[in-house]
Tab-separated table of C-alpha atoms in Angstrom:
chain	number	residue	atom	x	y	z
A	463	UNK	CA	215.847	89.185	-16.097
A	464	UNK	CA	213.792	86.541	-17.638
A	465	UNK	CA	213.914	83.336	-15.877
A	466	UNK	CA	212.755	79.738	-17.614
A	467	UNK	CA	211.707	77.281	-15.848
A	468	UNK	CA	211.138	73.745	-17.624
A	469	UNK	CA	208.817	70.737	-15.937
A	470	UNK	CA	209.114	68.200	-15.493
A	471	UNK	CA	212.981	67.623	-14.759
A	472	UNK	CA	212.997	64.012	-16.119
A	473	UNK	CA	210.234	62.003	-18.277
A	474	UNK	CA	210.960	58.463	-18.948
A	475	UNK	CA	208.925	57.096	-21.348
A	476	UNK	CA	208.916	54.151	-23.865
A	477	UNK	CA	209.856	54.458	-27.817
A	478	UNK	CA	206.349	55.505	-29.292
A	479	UNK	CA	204.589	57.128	-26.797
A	480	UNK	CA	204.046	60.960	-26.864
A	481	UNK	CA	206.773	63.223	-24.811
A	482	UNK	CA	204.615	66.398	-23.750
A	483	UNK	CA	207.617	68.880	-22.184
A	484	UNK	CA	206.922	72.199	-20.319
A	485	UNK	CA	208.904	75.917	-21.164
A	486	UNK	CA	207.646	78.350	-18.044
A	487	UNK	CA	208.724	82.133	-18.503
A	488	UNK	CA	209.153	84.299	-15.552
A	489	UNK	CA	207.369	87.180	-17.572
A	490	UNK	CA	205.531	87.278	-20.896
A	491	UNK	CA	207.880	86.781	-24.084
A	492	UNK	CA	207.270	87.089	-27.574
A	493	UNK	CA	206.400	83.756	-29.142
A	494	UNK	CA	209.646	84.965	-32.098
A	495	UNK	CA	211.796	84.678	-29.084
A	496	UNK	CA	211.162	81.377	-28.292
A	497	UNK	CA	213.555	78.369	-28.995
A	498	UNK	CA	213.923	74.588	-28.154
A	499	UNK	CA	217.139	72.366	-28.669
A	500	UNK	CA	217.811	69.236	-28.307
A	501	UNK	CA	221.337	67.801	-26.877
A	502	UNK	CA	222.828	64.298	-26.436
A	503	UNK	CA	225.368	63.012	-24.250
A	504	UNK	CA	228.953	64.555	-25.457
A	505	UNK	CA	227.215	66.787	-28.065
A	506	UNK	CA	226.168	70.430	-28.717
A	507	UNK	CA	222.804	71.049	-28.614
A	508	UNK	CA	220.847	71.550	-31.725
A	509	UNK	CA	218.261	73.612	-32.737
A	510	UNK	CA	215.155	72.235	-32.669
A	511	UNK	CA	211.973	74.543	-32.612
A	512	UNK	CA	212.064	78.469	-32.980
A	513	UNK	CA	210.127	81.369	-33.248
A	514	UNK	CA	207.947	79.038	-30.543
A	515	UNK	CA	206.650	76.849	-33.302
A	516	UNK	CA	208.653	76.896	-36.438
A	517	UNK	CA	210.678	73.435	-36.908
A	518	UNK	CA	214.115	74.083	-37.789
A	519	UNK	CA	215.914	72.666	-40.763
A	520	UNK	CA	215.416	68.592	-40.909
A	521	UNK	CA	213.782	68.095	-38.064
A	522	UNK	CA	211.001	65.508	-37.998
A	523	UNK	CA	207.600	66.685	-38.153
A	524	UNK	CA	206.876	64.382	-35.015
A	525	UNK	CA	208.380	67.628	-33.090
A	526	UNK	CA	206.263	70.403	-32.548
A	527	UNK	CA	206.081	73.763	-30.660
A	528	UNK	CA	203.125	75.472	-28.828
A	529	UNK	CA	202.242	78.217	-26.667
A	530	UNK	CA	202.318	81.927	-26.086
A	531	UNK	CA	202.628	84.627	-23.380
A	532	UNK	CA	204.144	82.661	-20.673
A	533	UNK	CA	203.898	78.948	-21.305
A	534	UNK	CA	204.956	76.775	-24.083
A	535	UNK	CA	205.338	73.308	-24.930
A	536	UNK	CA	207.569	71.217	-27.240
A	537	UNK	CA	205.347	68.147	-28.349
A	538	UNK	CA	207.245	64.735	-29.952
A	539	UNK	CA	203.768	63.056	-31.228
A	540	UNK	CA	205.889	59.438	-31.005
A	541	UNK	CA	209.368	59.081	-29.675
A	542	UNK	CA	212.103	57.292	-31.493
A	543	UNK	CA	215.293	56.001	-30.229
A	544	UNK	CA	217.504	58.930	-31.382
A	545	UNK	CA	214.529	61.418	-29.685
A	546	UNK	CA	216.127	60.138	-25.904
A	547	UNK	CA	218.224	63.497	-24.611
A	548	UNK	CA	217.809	66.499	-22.828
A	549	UNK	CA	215.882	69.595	-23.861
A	550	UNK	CA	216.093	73.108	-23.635
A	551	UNK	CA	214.179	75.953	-24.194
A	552	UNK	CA	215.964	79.420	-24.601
A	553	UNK	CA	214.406	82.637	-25.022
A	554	UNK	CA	215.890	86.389	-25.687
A	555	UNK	CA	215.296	89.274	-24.313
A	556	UNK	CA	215.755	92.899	-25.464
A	557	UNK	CA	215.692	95.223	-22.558
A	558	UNK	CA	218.552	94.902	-21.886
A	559	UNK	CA	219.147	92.365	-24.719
A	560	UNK	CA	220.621	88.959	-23.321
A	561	UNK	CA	219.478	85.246	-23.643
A	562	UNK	CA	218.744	82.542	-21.384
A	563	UNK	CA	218.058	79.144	-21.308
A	564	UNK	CA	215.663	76.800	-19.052
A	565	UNK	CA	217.572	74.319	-16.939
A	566	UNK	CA	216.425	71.578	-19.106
A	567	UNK	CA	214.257	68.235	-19.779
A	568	UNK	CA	215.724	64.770	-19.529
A	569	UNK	CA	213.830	62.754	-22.003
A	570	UNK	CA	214.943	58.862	-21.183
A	571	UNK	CA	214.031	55.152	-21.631
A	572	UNK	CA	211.397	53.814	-19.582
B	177	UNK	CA	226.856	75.387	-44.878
B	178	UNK	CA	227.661	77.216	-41.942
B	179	UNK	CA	230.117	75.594	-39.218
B	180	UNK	CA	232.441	76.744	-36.011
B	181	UNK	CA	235.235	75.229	-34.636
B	182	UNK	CA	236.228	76.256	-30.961
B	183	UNK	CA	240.379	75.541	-29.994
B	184	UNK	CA	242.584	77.044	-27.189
B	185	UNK	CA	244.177	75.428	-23.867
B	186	UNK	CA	242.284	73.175	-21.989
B	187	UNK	CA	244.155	73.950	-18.903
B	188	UNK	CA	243.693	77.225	-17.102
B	189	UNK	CA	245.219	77.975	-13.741
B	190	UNK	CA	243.105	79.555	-11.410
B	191	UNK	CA	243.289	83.421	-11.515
B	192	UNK	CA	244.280	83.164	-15.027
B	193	UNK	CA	242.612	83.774	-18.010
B	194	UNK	CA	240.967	81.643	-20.572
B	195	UNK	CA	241.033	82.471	-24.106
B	196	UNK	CA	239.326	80.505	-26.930
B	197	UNK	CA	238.877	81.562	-30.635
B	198	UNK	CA	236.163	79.555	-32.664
B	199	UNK	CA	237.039	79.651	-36.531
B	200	UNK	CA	233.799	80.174	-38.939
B	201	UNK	CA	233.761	78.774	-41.813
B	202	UNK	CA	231.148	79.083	-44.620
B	203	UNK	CA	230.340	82.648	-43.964
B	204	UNK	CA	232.210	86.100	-43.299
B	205	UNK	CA	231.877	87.158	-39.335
B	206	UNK	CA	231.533	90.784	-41.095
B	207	UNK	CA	228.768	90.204	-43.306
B	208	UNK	CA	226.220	89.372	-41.179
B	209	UNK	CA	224.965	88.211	-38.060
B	210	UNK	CA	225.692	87.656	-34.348
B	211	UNK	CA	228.045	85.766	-32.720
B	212	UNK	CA	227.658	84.083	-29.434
B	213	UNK	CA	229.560	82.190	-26.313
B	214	UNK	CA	227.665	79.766	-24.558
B	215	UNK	CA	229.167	77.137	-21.806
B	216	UNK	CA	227.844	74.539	-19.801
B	217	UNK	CA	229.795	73.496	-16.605
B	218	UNK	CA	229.919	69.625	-16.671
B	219	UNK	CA	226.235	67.751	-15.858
B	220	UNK	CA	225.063	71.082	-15.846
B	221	UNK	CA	223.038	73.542	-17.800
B	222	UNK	CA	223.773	76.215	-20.375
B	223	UNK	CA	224.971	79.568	-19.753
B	224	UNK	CA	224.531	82.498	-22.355
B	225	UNK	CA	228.106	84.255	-22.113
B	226	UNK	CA	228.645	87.596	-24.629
B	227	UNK	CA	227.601	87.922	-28.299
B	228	UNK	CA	229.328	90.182	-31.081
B	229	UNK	CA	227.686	91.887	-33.689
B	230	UNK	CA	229.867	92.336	-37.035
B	231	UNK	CA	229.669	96.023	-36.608
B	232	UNK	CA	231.747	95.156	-33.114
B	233	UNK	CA	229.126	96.234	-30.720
B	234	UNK	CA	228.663	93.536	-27.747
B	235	UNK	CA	227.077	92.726	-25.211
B	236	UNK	CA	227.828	90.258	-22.339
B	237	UNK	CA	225.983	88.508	-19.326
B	238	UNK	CA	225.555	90.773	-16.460
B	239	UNK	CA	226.946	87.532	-14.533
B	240	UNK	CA	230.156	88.038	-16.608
B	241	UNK	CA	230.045	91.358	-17.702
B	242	UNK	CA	233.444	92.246	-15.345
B	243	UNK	CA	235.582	89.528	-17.048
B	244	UNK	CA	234.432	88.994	-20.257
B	245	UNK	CA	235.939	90.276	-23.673
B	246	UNK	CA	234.582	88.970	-27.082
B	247	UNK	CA	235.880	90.264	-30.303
B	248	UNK	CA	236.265	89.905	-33.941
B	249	UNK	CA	239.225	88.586	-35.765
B	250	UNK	CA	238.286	89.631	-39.236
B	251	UNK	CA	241.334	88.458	-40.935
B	252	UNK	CA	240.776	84.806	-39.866
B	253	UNK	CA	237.284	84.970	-39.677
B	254	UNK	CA	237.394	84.173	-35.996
B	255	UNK	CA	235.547	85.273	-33.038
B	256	UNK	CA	237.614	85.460	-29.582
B	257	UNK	CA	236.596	85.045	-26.101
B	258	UNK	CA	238.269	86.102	-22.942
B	259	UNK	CA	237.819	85.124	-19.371
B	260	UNK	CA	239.941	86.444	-16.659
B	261	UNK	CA	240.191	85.775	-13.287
B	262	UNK	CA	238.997	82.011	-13.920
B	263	UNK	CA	237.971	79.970	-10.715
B	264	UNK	CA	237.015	75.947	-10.575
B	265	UNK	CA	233.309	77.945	-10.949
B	266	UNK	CA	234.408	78.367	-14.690
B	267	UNK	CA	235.408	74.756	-15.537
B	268	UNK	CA	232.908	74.356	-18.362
B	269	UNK	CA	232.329	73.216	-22.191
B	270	UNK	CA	232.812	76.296	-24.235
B	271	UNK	CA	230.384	76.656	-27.615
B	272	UNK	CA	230.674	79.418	-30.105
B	273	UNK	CA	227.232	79.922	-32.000
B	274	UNK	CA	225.995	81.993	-34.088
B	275	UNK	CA	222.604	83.986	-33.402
B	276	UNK	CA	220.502	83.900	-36.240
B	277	UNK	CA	216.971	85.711	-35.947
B	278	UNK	CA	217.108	85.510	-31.606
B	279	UNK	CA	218.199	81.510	-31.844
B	280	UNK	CA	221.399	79.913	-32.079
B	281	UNK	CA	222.132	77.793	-34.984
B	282	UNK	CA	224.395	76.374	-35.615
B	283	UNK	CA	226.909	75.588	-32.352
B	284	UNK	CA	230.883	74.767	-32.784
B	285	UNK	CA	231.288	70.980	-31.588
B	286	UNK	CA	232.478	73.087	-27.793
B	287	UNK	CA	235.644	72.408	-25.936
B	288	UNK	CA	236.021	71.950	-22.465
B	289	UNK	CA	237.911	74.009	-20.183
B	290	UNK	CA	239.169	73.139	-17.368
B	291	UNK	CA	240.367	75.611	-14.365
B	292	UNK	CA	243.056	73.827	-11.973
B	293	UNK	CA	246.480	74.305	-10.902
């Protein structure tokens, strides 16, 4: 089993500053089975990036999605109010086939 | 415009079992696709539960895999889960989702289930 591990736990920043977060994978994935979503307080999460870089529909191009092999990162070039939640990054596997998710980044207000 | 709805009791005694069905509108669940459980027990993280294919093949979380039943209800459009044996463990926010292309997108709104007697 593929195991995510997401750094740091909590980032508190200020509106307009960059948000850099971390996606670790316990072995190498392919960059199609990589996903980030976004979820605030009493909501479902939404999808965000896939396919590791790939911004889903209407999501601000102040998101982005990096990496390959083992590490990725989910870059917001200038936060925003609404930007302040928790993010996780999810990733599938096919052998056996199964998903699982990172335990999460708290994005909050400095 | 694709959207899921989750509904069933909010209350579960312990032992029991805990059945949701999440209603899909917008598309057929026989067309196309996956479908997908996901929870995530209260301040906590989320948990990939079982997935459906429209064929009916699934597939379930090894964690699970012993309690765990998701199926198809064509004639609604619905997909079902199952959960027996529920402890306090499984107190949790339910989502249905469905899988598109190794992602989930988009999720029901979830319901939370709680496991007490």
């Amino acid at each position: 089993e593929i195991v995510l591990t997401q750094s740091p736990g909590t980032l508190s920043l200020s509106p307009g500053e960059r948000a850099t977060l971390s996606c670790r994978a316990s072995q190498t994935i392919s960059s199609i089975y990589l996903a980030w979503y976004q979820q605030k307080p009493g909501q479902a999460p939404r999808l965000v990036i896939y396919g590791a870089s790939s911004r889903a529909t209407g999501i601000p191009d102040r998101f982005s999605g990096s990496g390959s092999g083992t590490d990725f990162t989910l870059t917001i070039s200038r936060l925003e109010p609404e930007d302040f939640a928790v993010y996780y990054c999810q990733q599938y596997g096919d052998s056996p086939r199964q998903f699982t998710f990172g335990p999460g980044t708290k994005v909050d207000i400095k | 415009q694709v959207q899921l709805q989750e509904s069933g009791p909010r209350l579960v005694e312990p032992s029991g079992t805990l059945s949701l069905t999440c209603a899909v509108s917008g598309a057929s669940i026989i067309s196309s696709n996956w479908w997908s459980w996901v929870r995530q027990p209260p301040g906590k993280g989320l948990e990939w539960i079982a997935e459906i294919h429209h064929s009916g093949y699934t597939n379930y979380n090894p964690s699970l895999n012993s309690r765990v039943t998701i199926s198809l209800d064509k004639s609604n459009n619905q997909v079902s889960l199952k959960l027996s044996f529920v402890t306090a463990a499984d107190t949790a926010v339910y989502y249905c989702a469905r899988e598109f292309y190794w992602r989930f997108d988009p999720w029901g709104q979830g319901t939370l289930v709680t496991v007490s007697s």
